[in-house]
CSV table of C-alpha atoms and ligand atoms in Angstrom, one decimal:
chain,number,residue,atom,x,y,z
A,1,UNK,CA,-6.1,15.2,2.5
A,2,UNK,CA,-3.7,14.9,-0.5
A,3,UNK,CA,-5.5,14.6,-4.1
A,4,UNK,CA,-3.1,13.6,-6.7
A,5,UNK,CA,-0.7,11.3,-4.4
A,6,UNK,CA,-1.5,8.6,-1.4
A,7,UNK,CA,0.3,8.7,1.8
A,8,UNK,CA,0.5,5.9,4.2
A,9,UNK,CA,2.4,4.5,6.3
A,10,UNK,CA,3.0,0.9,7.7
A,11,UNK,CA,6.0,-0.8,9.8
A,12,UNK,CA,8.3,2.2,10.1
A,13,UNK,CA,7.6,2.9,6.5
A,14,UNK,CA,5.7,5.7,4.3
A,15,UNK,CA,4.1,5.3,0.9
A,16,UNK,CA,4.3,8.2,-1.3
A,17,UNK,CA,2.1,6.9,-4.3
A,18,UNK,CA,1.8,9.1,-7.1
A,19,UNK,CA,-1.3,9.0,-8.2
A,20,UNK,CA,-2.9,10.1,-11.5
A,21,UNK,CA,-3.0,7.0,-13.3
A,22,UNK,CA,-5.1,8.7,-16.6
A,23,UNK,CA,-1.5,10.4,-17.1
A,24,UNK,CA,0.5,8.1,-16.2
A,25,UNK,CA,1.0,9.9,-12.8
A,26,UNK,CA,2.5,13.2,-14.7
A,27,UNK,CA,3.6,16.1,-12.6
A,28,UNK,CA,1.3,19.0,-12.2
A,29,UNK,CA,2.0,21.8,-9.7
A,30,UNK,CA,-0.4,20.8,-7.2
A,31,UNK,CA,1.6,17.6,-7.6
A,32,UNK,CA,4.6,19.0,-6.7
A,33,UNK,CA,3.4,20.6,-3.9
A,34,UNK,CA,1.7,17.6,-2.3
A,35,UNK,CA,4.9,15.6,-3.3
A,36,UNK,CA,7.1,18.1,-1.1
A,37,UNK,CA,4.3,18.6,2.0
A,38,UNK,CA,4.6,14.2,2.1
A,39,UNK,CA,8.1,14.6,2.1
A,40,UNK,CA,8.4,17.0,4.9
A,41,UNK,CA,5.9,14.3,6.9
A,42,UNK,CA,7.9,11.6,6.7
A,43,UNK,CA,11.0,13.7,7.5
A,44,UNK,CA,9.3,15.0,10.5
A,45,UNK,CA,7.6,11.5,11.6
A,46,UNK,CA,10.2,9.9,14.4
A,47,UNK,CA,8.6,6.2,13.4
A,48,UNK,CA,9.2,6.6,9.8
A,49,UNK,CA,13.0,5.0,8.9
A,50,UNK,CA,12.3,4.5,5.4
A,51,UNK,CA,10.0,6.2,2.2
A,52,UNK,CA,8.8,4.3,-0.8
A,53,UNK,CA,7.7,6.3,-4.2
A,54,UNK,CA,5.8,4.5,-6.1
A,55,UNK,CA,3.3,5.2,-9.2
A,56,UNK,CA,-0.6,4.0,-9.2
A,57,UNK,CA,-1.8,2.2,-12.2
A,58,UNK,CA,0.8,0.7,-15.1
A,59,UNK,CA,3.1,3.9,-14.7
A,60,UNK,CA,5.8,5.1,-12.2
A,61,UNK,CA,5.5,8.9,-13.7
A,62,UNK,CA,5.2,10.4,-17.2
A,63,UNK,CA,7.1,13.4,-16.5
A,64,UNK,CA,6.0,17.1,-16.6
A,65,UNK,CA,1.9,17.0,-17.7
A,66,UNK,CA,2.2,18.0,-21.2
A,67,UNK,CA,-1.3,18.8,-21.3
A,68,UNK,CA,-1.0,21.6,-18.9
A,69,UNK,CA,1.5,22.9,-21.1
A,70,UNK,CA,1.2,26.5,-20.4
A,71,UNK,CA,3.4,28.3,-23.6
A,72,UNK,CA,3.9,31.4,-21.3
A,73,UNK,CA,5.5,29.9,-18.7
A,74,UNK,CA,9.3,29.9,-18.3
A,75,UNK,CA,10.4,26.5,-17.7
A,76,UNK,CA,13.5,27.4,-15.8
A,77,UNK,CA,10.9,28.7,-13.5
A,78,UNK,CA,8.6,25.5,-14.0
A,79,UNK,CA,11.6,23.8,-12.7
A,80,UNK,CA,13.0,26.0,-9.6
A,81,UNK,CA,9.7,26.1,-8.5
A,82,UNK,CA,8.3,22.8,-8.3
A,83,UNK,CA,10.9,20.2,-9.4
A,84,UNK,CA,14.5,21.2,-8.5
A,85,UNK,CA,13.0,21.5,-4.7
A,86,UNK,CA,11.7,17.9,-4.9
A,87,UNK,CA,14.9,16.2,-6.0
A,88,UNK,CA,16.5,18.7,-3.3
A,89,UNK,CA,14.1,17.4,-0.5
A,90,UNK,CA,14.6,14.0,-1.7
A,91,UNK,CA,18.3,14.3,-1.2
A,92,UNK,CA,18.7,16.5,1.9
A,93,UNK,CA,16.0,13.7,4.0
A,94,UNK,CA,18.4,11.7,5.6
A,95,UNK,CA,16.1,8.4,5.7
A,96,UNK,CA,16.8,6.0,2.6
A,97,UNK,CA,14.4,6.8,0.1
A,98,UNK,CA,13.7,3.9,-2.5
A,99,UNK,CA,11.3,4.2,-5.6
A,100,UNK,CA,9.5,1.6,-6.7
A,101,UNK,CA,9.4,1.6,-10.2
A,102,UNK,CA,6.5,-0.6,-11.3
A,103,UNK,CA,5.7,0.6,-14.8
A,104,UNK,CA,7.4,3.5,-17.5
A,105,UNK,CA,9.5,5.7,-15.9
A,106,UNK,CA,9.7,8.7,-18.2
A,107,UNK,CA,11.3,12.6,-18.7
A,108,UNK,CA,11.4,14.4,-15.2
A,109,UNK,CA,10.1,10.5,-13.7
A,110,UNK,CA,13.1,8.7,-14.9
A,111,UNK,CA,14.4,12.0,-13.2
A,112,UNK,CA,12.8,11.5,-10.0
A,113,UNK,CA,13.8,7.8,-9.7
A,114,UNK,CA,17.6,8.7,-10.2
A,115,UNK,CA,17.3,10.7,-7.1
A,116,UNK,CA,16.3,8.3,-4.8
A,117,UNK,CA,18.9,6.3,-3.0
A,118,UNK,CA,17.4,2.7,-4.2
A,119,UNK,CA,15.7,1.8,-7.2
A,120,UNK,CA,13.7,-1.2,-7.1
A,121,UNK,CA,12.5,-2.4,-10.7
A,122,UNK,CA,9.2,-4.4,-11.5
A,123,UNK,CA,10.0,-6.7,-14.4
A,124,UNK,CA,7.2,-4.2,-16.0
A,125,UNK,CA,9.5,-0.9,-15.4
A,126,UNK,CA,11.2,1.0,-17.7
A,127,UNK,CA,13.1,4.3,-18.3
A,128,UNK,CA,13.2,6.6,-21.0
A,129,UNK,CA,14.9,10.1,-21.3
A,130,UNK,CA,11.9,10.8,-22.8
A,131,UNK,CA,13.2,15.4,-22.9
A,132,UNK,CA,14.4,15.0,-26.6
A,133,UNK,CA,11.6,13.5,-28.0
A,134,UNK,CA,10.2,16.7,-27.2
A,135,UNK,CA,13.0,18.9,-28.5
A,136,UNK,CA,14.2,19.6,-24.6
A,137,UNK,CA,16.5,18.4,-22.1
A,138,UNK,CA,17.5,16.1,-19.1
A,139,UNK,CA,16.4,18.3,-16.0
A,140,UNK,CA,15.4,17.5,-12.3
A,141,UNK,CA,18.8,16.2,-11.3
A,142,UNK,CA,19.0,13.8,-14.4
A,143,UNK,CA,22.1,15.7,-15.8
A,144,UNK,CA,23.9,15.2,-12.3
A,145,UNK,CA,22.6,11.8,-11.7
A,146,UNK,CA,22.4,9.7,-14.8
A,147,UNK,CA,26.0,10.0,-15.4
A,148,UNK,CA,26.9,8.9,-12.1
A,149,UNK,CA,25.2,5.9,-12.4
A,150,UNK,CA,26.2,4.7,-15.5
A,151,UNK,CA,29.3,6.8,-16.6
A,152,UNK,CA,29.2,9.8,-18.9
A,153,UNK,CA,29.3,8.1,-22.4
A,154,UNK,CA,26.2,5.5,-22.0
A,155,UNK,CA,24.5,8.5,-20.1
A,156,UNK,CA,25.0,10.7,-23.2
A,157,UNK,CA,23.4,7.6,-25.2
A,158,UNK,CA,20.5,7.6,-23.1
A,159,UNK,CA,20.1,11.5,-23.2
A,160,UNK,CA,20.5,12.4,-26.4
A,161,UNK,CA,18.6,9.3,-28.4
A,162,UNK,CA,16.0,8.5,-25.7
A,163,UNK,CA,15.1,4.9,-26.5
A,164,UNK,CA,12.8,3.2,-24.2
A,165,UNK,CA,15.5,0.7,-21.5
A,166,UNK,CA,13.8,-2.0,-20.2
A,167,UNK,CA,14.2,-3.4,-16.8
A,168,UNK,CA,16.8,-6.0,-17.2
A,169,UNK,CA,18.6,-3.7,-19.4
A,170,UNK,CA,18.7,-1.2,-16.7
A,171,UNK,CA,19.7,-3.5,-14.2
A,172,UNK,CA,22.5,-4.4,-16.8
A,173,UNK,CA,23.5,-0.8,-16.3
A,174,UNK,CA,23.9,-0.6,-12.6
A,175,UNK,CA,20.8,1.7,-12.9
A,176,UNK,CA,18.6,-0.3,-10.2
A,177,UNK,CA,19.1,-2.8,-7.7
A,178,UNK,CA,17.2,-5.4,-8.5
A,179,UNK,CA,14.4,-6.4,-11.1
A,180,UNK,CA,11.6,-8.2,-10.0
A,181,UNK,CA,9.0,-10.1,-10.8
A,182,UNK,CA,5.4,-8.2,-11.5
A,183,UNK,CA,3.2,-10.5,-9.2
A,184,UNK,CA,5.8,-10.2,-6.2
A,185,UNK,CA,6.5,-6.4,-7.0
A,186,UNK,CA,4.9,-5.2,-4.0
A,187,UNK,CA,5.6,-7.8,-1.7
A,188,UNK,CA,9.6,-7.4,-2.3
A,189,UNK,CA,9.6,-3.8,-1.7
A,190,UNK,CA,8.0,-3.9,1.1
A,191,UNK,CA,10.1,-6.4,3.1
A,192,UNK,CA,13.0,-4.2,1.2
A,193,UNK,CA,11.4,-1.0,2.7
A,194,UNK,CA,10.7,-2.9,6.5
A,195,UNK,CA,14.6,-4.4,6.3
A,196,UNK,CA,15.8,-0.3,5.5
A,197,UNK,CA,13.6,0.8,8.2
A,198,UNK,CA,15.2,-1.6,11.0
A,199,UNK,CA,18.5,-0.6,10.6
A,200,UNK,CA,20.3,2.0,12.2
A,201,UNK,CA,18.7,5.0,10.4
A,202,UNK,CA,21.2,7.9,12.0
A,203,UNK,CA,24.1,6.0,10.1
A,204,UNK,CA,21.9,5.4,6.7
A,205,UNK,CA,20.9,9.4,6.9
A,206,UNK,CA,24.7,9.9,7.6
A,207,UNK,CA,25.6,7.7,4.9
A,208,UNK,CA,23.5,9.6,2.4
A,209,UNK,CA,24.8,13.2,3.4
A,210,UNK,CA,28.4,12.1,3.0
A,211,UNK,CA,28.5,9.9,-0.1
A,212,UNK,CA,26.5,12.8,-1.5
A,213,UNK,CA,29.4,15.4,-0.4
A,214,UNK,CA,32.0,13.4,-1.6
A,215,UNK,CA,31.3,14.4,-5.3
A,216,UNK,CA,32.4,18.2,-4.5
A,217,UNK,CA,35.1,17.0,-2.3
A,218,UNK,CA,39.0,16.1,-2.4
A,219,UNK,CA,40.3,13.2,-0.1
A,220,UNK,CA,41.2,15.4,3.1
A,221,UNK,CA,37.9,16.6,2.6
A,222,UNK,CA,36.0,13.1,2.6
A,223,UNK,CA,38.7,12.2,5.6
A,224,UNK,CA,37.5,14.9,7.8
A,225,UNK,CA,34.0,14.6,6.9
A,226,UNK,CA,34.1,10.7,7.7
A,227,UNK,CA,35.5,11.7,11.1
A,228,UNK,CA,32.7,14.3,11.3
A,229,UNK,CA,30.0,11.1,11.0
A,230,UNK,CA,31.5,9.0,13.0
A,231,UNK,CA,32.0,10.9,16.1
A,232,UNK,CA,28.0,11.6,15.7
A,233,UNK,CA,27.5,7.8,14.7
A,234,UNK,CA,29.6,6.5,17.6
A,235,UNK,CA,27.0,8.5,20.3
A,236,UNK,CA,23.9,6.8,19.0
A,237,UNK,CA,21.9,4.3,21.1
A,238,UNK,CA,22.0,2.0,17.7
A,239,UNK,CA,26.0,1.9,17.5
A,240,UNK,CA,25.9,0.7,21.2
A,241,UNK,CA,23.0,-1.8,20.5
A,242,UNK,CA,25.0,-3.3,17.7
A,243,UNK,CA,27.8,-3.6,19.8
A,244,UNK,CA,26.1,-5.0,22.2
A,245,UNK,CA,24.8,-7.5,20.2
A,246,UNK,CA,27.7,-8.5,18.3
A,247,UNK,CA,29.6,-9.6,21.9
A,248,UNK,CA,26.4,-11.6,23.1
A,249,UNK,CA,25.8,-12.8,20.1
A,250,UNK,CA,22.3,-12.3,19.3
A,251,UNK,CA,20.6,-10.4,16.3
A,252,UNK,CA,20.7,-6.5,17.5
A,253,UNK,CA,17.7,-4.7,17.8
A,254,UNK,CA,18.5,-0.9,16.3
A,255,UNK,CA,15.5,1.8,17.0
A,256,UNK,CA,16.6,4.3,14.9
A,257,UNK,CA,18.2,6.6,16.9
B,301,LHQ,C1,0.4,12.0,-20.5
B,301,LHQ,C2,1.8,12.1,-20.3
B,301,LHQ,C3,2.3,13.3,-19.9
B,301,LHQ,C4,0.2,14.2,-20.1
B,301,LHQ,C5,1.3,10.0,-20.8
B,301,LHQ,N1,1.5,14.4,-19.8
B,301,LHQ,N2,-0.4,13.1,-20.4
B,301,LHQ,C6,10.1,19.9,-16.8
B,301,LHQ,C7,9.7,21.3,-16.7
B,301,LHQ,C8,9.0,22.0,-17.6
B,301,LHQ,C9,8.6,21.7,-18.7
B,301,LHQ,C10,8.8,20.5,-19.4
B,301,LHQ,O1,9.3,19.4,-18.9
B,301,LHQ,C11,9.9,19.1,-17.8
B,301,LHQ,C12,10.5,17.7,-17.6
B,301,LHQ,C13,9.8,16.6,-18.4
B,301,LHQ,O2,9.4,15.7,-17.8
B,301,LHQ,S1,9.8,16.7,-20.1
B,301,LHQ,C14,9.2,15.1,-20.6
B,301,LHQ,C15,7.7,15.0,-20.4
B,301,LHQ,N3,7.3,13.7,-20.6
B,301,LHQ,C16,7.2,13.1,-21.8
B,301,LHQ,O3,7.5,13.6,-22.8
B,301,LHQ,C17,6.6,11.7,-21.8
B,301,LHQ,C18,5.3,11.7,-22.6
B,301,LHQ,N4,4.7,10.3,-22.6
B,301,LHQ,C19,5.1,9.3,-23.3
B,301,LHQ,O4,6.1,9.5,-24.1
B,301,LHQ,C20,4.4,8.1,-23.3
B,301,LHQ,O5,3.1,8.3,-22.7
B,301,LHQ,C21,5.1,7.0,-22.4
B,301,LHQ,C22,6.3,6.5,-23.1
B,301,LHQ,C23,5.4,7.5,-21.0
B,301,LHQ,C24,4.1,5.8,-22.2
B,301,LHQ,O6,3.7,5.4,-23.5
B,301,LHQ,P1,2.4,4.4,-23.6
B,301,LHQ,O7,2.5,3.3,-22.7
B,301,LHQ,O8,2.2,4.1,-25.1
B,301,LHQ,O9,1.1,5.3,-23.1
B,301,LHQ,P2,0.4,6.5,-23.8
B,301,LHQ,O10,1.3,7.4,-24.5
B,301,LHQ,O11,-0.8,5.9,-24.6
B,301,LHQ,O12,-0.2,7.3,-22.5
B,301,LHQ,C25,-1.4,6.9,-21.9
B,301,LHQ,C26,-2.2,8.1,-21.5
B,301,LHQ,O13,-1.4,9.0,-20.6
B,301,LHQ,C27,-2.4,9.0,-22.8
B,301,LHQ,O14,-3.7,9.6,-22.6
B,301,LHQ,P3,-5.0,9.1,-23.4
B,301,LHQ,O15,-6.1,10.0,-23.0
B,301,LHQ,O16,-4.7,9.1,-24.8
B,301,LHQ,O17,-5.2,7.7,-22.8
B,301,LHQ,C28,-1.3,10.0,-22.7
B,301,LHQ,O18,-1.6,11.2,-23.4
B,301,LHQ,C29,-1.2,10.2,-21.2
B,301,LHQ,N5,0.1,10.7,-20.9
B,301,LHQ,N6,2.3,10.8,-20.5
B,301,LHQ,N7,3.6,13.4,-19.7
């Protein structure tokens, strides 16, 4: 069905795996499109709580395909049309979405790793802001992202001289969650994934939308939007079930919903 990613899904959990390990998994349009139609999936699929991105082979993503390069294409039209709608959908699905970042991470994949809301490192990982070594610039949501994670001056750093940050420098940086060992990668992100996607996932999505908002907000904003999420929070079955729980004392069981 899809030819340049994998989808699966297992234990409330899909697995987007991009999947052109010759280039280091780089982005082509069919790509993109592929990448967006998996997305939508796991949006619409009730028994999916949590999405992994992942790369196949020794890369997490390369980046735009440089190969393809196509001189008479804009590439502020490269980007509206394939990428900025990725990092959008990425954003706007209100499951967590974690990537797992087994090998280089470079250009628009560093990118596409900021996005998500959990980066999981394999000790193998890394990151480079790979634009300038190619005389362009941080796009897909890196400009907006990379600063937030690690504060405007080390994100200039990164930017503008593009050296190569390993995975224990990154974790350093506040710029994944955790590093971890090669021969346990997969193993750790999936009971990672499974733990995400047993939790109340109406409160994660609502988490997401919020914190998200509260960039372009001022503090009677972020008030009245936190009402907002809890009035909806404090109808779902999973608020009650956790309630529940907590007075007879037993581990609560949360469906999602
Ligand atoms: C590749 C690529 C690649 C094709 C490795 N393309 N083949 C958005 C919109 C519009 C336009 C432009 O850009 C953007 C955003 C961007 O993403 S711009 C940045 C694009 N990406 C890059 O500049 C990164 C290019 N790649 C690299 O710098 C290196 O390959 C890294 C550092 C990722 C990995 O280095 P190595 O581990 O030494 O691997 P390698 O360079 O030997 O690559 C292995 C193969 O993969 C090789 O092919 P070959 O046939 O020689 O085995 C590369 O040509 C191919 N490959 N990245 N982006």
């Amino acid at each position: 069905m899809y030819e340049t990613i994998i989808y699966e899904t297992r234990a409330g959990v899909a697995w987007v795996t991009l999947n052109r390990p010759e280039k280091l998994n780089a982005f082509t349009p069919l790509m993109h499109k592929e990448l967006q139609k998996a997305l939508k999936v796991a949006e619409r699929d009730e028994e999916i709580r949590a999405v992994v991105i992942t790369g196949a082979g020794r890369a997490f993503c390369s980046g735009q395909d440089l190969s393809n390069d196509d001189q008479t294409l804009d590439y502020g039209d490269v980007l509206r049309e394939g990428y900025n709608p990725l990092i959008q959908a990425i954003v706007s699905l209100e499951k967590p979405v974690i990537a797992a970042i087994n090998g280089v991470a470079a250009g628009a994949g560093a990118s596409l790793a900021f996005a998500c809301d959990f980066r999981l490192a394999s000790s193998q990982a890394s990151f480079i802001e790979a634009f300038i070594h190619v005389g362009l610039v941080p796009d897909s949501g890196n400009l907006y992202f990379l600063p937030r994670l690690v504060g405007h001056a080390k994100a200039m750093e990164l930017a503008v001289l593009g050296e190569k940050v390993r995975a224990d420098e990154a974790a350093a940086l506040g710029l994944v969650t955790n590093v971890i060992e090669d021969e346990i990668f997969v193993s750790q992100v999936e009971a990672f994934a499974v733990r995400l996607a047993s939790m109340p996932t109406k409160a994660i999505g609502l988490i997401k939308r919020y914190m998200h908002k509260s960039w372009d907000s001022d503090l009677t904003e972020v008030l009245e939007d936190e009402a907002i999420a809890q009035s909806t929070a404090g109808q779902t079955y999973d608020h009650k079930e956790g309630v529940s729980a907590f007075m007879e004392k037993r581990k609560p069981s949360f469906i999602g919903k």
